[in-house]
PDB file of C-alpha atoms in Angstrom:
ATOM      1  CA  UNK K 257     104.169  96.941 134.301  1.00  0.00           C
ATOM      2  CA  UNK K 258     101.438  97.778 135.807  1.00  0.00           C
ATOM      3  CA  UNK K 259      99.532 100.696 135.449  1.00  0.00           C
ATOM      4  CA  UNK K 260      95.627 100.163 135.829  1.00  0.00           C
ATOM      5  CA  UNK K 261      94.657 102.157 139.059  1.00  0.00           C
ATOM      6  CA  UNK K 262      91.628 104.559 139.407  1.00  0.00           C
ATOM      7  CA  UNK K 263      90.831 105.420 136.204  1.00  0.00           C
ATOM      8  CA  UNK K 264      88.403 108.582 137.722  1.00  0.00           C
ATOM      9  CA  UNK K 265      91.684 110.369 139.016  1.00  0.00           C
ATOM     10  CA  UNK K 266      93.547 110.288 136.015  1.00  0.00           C
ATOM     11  CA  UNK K 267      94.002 113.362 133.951  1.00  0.00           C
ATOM     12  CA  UNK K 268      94.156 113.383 130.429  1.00  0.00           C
ATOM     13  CA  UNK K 269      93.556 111.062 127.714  1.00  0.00           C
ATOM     14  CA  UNK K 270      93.429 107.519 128.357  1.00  0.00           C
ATOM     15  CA  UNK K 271      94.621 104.917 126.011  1.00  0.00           C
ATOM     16  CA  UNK K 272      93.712 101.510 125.452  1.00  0.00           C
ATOM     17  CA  UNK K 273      96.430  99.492 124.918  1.00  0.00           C
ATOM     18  CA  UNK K 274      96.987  96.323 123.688  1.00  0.00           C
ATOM     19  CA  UNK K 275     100.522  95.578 124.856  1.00  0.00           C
ATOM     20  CA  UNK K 276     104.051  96.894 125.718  1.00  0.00           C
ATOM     21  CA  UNK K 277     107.575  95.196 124.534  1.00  0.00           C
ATOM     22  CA  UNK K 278     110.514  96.636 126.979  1.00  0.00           C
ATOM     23  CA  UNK K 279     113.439  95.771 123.982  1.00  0.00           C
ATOM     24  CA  UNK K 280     112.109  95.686 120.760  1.00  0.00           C
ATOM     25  CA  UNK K 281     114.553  95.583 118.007  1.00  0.00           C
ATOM     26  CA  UNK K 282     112.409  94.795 114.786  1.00  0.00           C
ATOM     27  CA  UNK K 283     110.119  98.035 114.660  1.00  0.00           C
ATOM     28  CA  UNK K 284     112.792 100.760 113.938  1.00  0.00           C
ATOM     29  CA  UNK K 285     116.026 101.637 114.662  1.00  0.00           C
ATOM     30  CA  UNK K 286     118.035 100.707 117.615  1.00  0.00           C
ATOM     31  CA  UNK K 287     116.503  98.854 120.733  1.00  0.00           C
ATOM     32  CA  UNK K 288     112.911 100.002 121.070  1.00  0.00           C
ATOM     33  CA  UNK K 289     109.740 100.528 123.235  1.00  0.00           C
ATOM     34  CA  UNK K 290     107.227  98.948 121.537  1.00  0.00           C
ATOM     35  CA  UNK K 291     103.530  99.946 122.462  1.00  0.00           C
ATOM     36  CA  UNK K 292     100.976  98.021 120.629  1.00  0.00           C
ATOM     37  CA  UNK K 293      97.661  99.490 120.894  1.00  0.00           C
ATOM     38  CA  UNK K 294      94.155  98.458 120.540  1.00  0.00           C
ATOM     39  CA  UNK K 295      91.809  98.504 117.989  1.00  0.00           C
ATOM     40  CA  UNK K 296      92.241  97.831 113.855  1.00  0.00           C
ATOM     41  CA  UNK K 297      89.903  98.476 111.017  1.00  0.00           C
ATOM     42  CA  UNK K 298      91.991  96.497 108.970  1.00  0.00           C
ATOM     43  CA  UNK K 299      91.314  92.752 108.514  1.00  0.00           C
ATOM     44  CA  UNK K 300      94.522  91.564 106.561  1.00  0.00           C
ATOM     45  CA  UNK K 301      94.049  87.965 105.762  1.00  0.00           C
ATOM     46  CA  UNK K 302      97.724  87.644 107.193  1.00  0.00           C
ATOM     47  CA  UNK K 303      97.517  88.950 110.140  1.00  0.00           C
ATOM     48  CA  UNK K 304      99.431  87.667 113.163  1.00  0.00           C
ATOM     49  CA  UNK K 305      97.755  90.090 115.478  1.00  0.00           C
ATOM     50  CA  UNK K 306      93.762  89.639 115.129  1.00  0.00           C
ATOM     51  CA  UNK K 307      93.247  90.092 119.159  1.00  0.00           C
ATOM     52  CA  UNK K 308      94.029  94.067 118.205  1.00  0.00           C
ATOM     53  CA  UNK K 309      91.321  94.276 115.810  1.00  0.00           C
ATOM     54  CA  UNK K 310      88.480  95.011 118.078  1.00  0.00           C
ATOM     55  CA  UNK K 311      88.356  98.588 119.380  1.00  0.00           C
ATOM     56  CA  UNK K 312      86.117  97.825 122.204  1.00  0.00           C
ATOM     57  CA  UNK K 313      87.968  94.934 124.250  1.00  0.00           C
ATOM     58  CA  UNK K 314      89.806  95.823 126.602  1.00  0.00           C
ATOM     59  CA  UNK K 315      93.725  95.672 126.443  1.00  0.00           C
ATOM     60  CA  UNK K 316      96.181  94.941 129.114  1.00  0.00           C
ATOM     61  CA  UNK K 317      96.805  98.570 129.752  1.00  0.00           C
ATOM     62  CA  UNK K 318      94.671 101.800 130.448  1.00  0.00           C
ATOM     63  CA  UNK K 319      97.228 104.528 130.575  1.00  0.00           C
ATOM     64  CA  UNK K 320      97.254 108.629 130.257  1.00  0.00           C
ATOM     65  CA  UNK K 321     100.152 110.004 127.693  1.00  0.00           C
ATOM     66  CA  UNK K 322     102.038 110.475 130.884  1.00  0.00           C
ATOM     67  CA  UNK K 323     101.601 107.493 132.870  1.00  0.00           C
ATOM     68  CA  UNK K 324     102.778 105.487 129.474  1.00  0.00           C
ATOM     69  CA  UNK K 325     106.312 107.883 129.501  1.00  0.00           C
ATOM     70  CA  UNK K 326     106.764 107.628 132.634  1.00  0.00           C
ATOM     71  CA  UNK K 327     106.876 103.305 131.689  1.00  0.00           C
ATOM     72  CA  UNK K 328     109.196 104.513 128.893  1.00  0.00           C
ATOM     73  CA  UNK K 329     111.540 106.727 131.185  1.00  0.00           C
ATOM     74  CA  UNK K 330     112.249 103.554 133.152  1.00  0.00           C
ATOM     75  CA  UNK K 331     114.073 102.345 129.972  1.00  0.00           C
ATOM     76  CA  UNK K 332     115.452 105.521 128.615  1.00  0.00           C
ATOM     77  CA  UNK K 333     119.402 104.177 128.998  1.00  0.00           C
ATOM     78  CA  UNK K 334     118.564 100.964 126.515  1.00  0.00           C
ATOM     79  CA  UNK K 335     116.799 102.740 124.182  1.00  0.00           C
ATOM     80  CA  UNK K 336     119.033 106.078 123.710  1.00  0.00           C
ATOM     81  CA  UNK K 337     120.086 104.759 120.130  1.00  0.00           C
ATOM     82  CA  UNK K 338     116.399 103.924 119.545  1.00  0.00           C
ATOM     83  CA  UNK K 339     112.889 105.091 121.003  1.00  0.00           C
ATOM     84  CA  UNK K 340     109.612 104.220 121.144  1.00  0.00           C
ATOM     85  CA  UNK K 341     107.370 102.901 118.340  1.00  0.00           C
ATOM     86  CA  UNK K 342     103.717 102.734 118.791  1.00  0.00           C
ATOM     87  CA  UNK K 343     102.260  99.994 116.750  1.00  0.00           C
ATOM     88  CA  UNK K 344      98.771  98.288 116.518  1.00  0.00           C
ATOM     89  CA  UNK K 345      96.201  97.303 115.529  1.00  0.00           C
ATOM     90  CA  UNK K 346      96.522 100.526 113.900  1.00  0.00           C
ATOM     91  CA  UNK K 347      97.602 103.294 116.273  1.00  0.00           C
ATOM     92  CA  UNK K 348      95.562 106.545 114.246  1.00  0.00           C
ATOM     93  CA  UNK K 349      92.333 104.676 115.854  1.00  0.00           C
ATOM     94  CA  UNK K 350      93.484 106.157 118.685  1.00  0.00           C
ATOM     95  CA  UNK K 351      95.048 109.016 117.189  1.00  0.00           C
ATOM     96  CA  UNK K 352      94.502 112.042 120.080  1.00  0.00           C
ATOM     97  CA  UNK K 353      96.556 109.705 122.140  1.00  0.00           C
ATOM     98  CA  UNK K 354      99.407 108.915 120.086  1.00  0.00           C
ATOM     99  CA  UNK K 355      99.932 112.705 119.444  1.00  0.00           C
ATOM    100  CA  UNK K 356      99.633 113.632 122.938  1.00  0.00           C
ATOM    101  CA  UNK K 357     102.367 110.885 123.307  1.00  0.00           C
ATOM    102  CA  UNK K 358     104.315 112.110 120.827  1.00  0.00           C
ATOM    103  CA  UNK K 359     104.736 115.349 121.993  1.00  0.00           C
ATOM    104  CA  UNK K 360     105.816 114.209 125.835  1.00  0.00           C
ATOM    105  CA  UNK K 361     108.281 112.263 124.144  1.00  0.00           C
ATOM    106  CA  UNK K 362     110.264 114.577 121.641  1.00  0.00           C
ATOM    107  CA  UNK K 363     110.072 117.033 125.002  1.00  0.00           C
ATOM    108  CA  UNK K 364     111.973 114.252 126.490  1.00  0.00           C
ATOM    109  CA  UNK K 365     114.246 113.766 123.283  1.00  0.00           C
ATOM    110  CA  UNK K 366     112.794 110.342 122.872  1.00  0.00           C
ATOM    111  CA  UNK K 367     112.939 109.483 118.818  1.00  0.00           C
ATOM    112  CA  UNK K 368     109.344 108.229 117.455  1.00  0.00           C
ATOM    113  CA  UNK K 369     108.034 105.692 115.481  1.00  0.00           C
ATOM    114  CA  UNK K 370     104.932 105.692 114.276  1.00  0.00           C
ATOM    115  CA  UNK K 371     103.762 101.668 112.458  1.00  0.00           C
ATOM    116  CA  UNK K 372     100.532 102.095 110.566  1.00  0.00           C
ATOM    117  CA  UNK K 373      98.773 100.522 107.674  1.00  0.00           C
ATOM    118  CA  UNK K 374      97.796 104.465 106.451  1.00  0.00           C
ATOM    119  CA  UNK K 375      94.020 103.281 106.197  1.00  0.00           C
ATOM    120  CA  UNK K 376      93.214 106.361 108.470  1.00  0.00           C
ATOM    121  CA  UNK K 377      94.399 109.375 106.460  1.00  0.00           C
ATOM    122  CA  UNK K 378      92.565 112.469 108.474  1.00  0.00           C
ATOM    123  CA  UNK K 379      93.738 115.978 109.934  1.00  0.00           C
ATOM    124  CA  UNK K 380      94.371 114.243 113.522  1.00  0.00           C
ATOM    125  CA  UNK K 381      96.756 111.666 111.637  1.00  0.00           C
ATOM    126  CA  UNK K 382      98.294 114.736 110.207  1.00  0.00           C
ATOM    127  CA  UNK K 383      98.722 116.210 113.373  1.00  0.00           C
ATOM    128  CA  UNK K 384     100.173 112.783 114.665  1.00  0.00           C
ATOM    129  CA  UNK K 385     102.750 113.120 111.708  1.00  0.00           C
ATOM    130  CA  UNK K 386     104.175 116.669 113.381  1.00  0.00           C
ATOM    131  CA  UNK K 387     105.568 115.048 116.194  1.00  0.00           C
ATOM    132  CA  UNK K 388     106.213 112.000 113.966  1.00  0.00           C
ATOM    133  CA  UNK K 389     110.210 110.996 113.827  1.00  0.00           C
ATOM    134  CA  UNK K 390     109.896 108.093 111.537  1.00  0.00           C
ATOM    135  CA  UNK K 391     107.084 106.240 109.902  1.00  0.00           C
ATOM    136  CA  UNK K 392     106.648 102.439 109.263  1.00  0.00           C
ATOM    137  CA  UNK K 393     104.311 102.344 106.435  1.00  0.00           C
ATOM    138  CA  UNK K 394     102.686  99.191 105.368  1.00  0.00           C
ATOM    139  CA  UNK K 395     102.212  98.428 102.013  1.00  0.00           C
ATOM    140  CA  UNK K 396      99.702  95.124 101.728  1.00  0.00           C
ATOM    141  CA  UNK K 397     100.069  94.716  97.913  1.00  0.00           C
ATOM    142  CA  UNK K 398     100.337  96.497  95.322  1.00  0.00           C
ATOM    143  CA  UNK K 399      97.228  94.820  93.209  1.00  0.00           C
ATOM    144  CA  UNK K 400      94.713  97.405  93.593  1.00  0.00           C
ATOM    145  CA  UNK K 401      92.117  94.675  92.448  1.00  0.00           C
ATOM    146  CA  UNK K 402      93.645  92.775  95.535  1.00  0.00           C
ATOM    147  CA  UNK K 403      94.081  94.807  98.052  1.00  0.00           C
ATOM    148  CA  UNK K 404      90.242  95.087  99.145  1.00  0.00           C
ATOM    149  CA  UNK K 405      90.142  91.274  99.156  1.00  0.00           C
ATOM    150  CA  UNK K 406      93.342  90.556 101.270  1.00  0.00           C
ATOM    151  CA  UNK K 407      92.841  94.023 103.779  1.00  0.00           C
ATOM    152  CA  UNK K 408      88.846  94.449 103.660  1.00  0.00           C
ATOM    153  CA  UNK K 409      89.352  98.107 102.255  1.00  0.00           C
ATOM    154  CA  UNK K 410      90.989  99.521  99.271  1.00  0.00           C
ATOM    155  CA  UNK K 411      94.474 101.070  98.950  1.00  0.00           C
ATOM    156  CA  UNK K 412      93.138 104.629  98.604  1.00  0.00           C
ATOM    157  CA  UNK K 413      94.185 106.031 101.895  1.00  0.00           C
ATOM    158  CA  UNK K 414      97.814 104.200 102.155  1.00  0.00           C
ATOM    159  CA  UNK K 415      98.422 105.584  98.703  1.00  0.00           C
ATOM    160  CA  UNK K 416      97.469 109.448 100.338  1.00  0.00           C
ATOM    161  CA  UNK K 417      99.412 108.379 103.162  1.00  0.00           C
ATOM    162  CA  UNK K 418     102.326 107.727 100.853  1.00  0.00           C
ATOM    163  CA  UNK K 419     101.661 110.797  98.892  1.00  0.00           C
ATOM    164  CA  UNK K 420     101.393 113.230 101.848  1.00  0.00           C
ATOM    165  CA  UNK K 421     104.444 111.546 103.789  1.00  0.00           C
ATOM    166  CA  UNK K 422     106.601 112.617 100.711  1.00  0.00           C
ATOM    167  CA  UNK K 423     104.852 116.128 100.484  1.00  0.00           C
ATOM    168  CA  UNK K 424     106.522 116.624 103.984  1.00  0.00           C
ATOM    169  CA  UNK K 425     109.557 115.380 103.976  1.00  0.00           C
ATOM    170  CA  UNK K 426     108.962 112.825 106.548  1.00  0.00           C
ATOM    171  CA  UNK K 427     111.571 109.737 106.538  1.00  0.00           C
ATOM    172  CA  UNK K 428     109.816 106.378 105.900  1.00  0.00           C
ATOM    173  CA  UNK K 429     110.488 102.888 106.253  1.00  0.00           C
ATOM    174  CA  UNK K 430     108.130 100.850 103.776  1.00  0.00           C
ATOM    175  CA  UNK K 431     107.098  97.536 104.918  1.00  0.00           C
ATOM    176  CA  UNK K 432     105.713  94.760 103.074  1.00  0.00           C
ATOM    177  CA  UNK K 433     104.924  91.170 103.993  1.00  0.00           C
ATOM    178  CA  UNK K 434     105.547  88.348 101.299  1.00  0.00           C
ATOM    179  CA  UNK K 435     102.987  85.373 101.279  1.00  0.00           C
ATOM    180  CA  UNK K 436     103.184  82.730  98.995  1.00  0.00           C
ATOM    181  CA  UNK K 437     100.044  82.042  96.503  1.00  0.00           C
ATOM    182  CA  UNK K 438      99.488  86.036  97.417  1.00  0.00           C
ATOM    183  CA  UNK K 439     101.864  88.703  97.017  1.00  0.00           C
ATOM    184  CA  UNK K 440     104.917  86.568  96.286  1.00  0.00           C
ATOM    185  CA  UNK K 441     105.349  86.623  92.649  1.00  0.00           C
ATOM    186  CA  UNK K 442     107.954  88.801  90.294  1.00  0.00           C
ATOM    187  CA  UNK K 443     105.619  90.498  88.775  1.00  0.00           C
ATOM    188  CA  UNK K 444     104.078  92.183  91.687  1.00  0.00           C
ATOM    189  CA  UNK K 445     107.410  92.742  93.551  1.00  0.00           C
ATOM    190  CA  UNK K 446     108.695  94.575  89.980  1.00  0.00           C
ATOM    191  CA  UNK K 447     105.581  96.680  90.289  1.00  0.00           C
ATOM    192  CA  UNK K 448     106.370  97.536  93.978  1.00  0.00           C
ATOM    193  CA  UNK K 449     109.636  98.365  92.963  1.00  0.00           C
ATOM    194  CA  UNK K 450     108.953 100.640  90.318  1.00  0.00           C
ATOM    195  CA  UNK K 451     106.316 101.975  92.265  1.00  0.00           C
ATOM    196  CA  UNK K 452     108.027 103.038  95.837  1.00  0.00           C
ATOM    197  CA  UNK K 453     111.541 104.370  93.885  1.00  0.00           C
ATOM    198  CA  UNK K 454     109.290 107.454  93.047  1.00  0.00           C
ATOM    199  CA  UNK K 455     109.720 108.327  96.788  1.00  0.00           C
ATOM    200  CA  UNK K 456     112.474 110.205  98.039  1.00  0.00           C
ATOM    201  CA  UNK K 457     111.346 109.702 101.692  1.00  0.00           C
ATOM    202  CA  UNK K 458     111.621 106.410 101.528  1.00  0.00           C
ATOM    203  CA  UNK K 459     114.963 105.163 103.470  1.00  0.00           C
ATOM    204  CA  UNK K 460     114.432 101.456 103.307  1.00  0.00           C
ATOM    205  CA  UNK K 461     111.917  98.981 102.235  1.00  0.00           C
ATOM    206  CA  UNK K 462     111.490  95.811 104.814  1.00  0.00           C
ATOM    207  CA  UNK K 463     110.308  92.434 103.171  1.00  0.00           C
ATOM    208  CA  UNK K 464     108.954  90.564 105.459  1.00  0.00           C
ATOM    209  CA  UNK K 465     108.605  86.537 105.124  1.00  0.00           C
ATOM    210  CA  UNK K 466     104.671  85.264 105.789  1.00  0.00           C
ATOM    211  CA  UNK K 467     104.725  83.377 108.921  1.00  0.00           C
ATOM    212  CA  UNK K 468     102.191  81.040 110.852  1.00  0.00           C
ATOM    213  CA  UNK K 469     102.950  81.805 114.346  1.00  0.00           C
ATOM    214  CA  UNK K 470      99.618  83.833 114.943  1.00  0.00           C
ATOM    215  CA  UNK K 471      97.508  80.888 113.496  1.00  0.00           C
ATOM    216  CA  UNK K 472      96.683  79.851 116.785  1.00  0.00           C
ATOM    217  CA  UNK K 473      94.961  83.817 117.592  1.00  0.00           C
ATOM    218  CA  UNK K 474      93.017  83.487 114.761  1.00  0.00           C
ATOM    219  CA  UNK K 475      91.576  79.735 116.038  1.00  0.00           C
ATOM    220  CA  UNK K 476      91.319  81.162 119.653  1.00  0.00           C
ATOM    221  CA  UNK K 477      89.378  83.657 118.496  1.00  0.00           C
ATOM    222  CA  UNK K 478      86.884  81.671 116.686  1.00  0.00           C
ATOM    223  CA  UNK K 479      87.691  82.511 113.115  1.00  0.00           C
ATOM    224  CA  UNK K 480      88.516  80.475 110.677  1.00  0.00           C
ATOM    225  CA  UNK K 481      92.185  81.248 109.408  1.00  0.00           C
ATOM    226  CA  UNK K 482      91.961  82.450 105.965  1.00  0.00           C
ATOM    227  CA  UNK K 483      95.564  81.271 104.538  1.00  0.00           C
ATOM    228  CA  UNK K 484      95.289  77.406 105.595  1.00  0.00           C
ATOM    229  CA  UNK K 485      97.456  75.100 103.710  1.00  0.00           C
ATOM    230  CA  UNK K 486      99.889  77.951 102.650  1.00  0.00           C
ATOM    231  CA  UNK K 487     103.404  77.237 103.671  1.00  0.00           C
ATOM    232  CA  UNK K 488     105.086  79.709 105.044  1.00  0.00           C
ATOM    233  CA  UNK K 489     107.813  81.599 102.828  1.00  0.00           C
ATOM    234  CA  UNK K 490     111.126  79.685 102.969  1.00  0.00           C
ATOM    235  CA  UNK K 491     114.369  81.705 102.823  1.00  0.00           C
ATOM    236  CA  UNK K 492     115.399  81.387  99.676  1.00  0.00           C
ATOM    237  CA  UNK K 493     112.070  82.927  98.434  1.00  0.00           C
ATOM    238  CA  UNK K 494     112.551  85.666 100.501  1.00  0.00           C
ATOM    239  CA  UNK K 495     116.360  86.662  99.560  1.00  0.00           C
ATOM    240  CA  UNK K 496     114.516  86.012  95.530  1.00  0.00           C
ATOM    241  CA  UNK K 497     112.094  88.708  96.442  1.00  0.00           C
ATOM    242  CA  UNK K 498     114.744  91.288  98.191  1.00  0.00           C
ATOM    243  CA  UNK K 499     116.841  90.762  95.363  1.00  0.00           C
ATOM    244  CA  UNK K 500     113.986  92.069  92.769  1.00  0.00           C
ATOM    245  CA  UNK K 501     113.609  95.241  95.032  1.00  0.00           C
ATOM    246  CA  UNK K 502     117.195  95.544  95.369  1.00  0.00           C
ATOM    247  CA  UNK K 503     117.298  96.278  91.376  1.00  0.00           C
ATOM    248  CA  UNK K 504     114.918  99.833  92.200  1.00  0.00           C
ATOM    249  CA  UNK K 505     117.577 100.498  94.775  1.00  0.00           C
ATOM    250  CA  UNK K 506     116.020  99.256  98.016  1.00  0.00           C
TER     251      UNK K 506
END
């Protein structure tokens, strides 16, 4: 892939993009396009992805809305039972280009995924949602007292996010990582629970297991990793935990 040429001839929107997976098959339905984009205001104490954070660095790619379908096209026959998913850092940073996106792709029938924390709740992440075909909404914990702590912002905006989504009718996949000493604990997962069954939009709920394998970002990076010494969880804490939110039907 590779897609930097003359930026000055370029027409359209450029986005700044962090990185590209050809087959994904964790971030939606079916096999996937992936496009990870730049820039997060988020600062999730578990975060496997820090090098997305800042909106200034420069990512692998510098693309137009067409340049980065044209990339997709090249893959449309392994991803007919899937799509694209545009992922982050948080994608609504960048939000003129995801819709712009969005709308080459469903006039290429391409099914979309958009994965975002929610933080950004606005009238151009509205727009985004139009051309939207399935959202991947992160839920960092349901503690509200928490949630500033872990994230660096309150839950305010995910829980609009939330609100809106089911307002619209737009299908959602809820996604929440489990961490040990953090968010793993019954009481909190009964919350959730109770909590996300009020939502008719929601199709699934994803519980995913706290892992180390972006440690090393964090260290590369300078910054001192916020979650050293906790293990990651094992898998019989994580079939405990989808067990509790299979009792609200998840």
């Amino acid at each position: 892939m590779n897609l930097e040429g003359n930026t000055s001839e370029r027409v359209g929107i450029l986005g700044n993009i962090h990185s590209f997976e050809s087959f994904g098959t964790v971030d939606g339905p079916g096999i996937r396009c992936v496009v990870f984009m730049q820039g997060c205001p988020m600062r999730c104490q578990f975060c496997h992805n820090p090098d997305t954070w800042d909106p200034a660095a420069r990512g692998q790619y510098q693309m137009t809305p067409q340049e980065l379908l044209e990339e997709v096209l090249r893959y449309k026959s392994f991803i007919k039972k899937g799509g694209v998913t545009v992922s982050g850092g948080e994608p609504l940073m960048q939000a003129d280009f995801v819709l712009e996106f969005f709308k080459l792709c469903r006039k290429a029938g391409i099914h979309t995924a958009l994965d975002t924390s929610g933080v950004i709740f606005s009238d151009k992440a509205k727009a985004v949602l139009e051309y939207t075909d399935l959202v991947l909404l992160d839920i960092k914990t349901i503690d509200e007292a928490a949630h500033r702590a872990y994230t660096g912002h309150d839950a305010r905006n995910n829980r609009l996010f939330l609100n809106y989504l089911q307002s619209i009718g737009k299908p959602v996949w809820m996604r929440h990582v489990v961490v040990p000493e953090r968010t793993y604990d019954d009481s909190q997962l009964k919350r959730l629970g109770e909590f996300l069954k009020g939502f008719s939009v929601i199709e699934k709920v994803e519980l995913l297991a706290y892992h180390t394998l972006g440690r090393y970002k964090w260290q590369n990076l300078g910054l001192d990793y916020p979650l050293e010494g906790i293990p990651e969880l094992s898998a019989d804490q994580i079939s405990h935990a989808r067990a509790i939110l299979s009792e609200y039907g998840f």
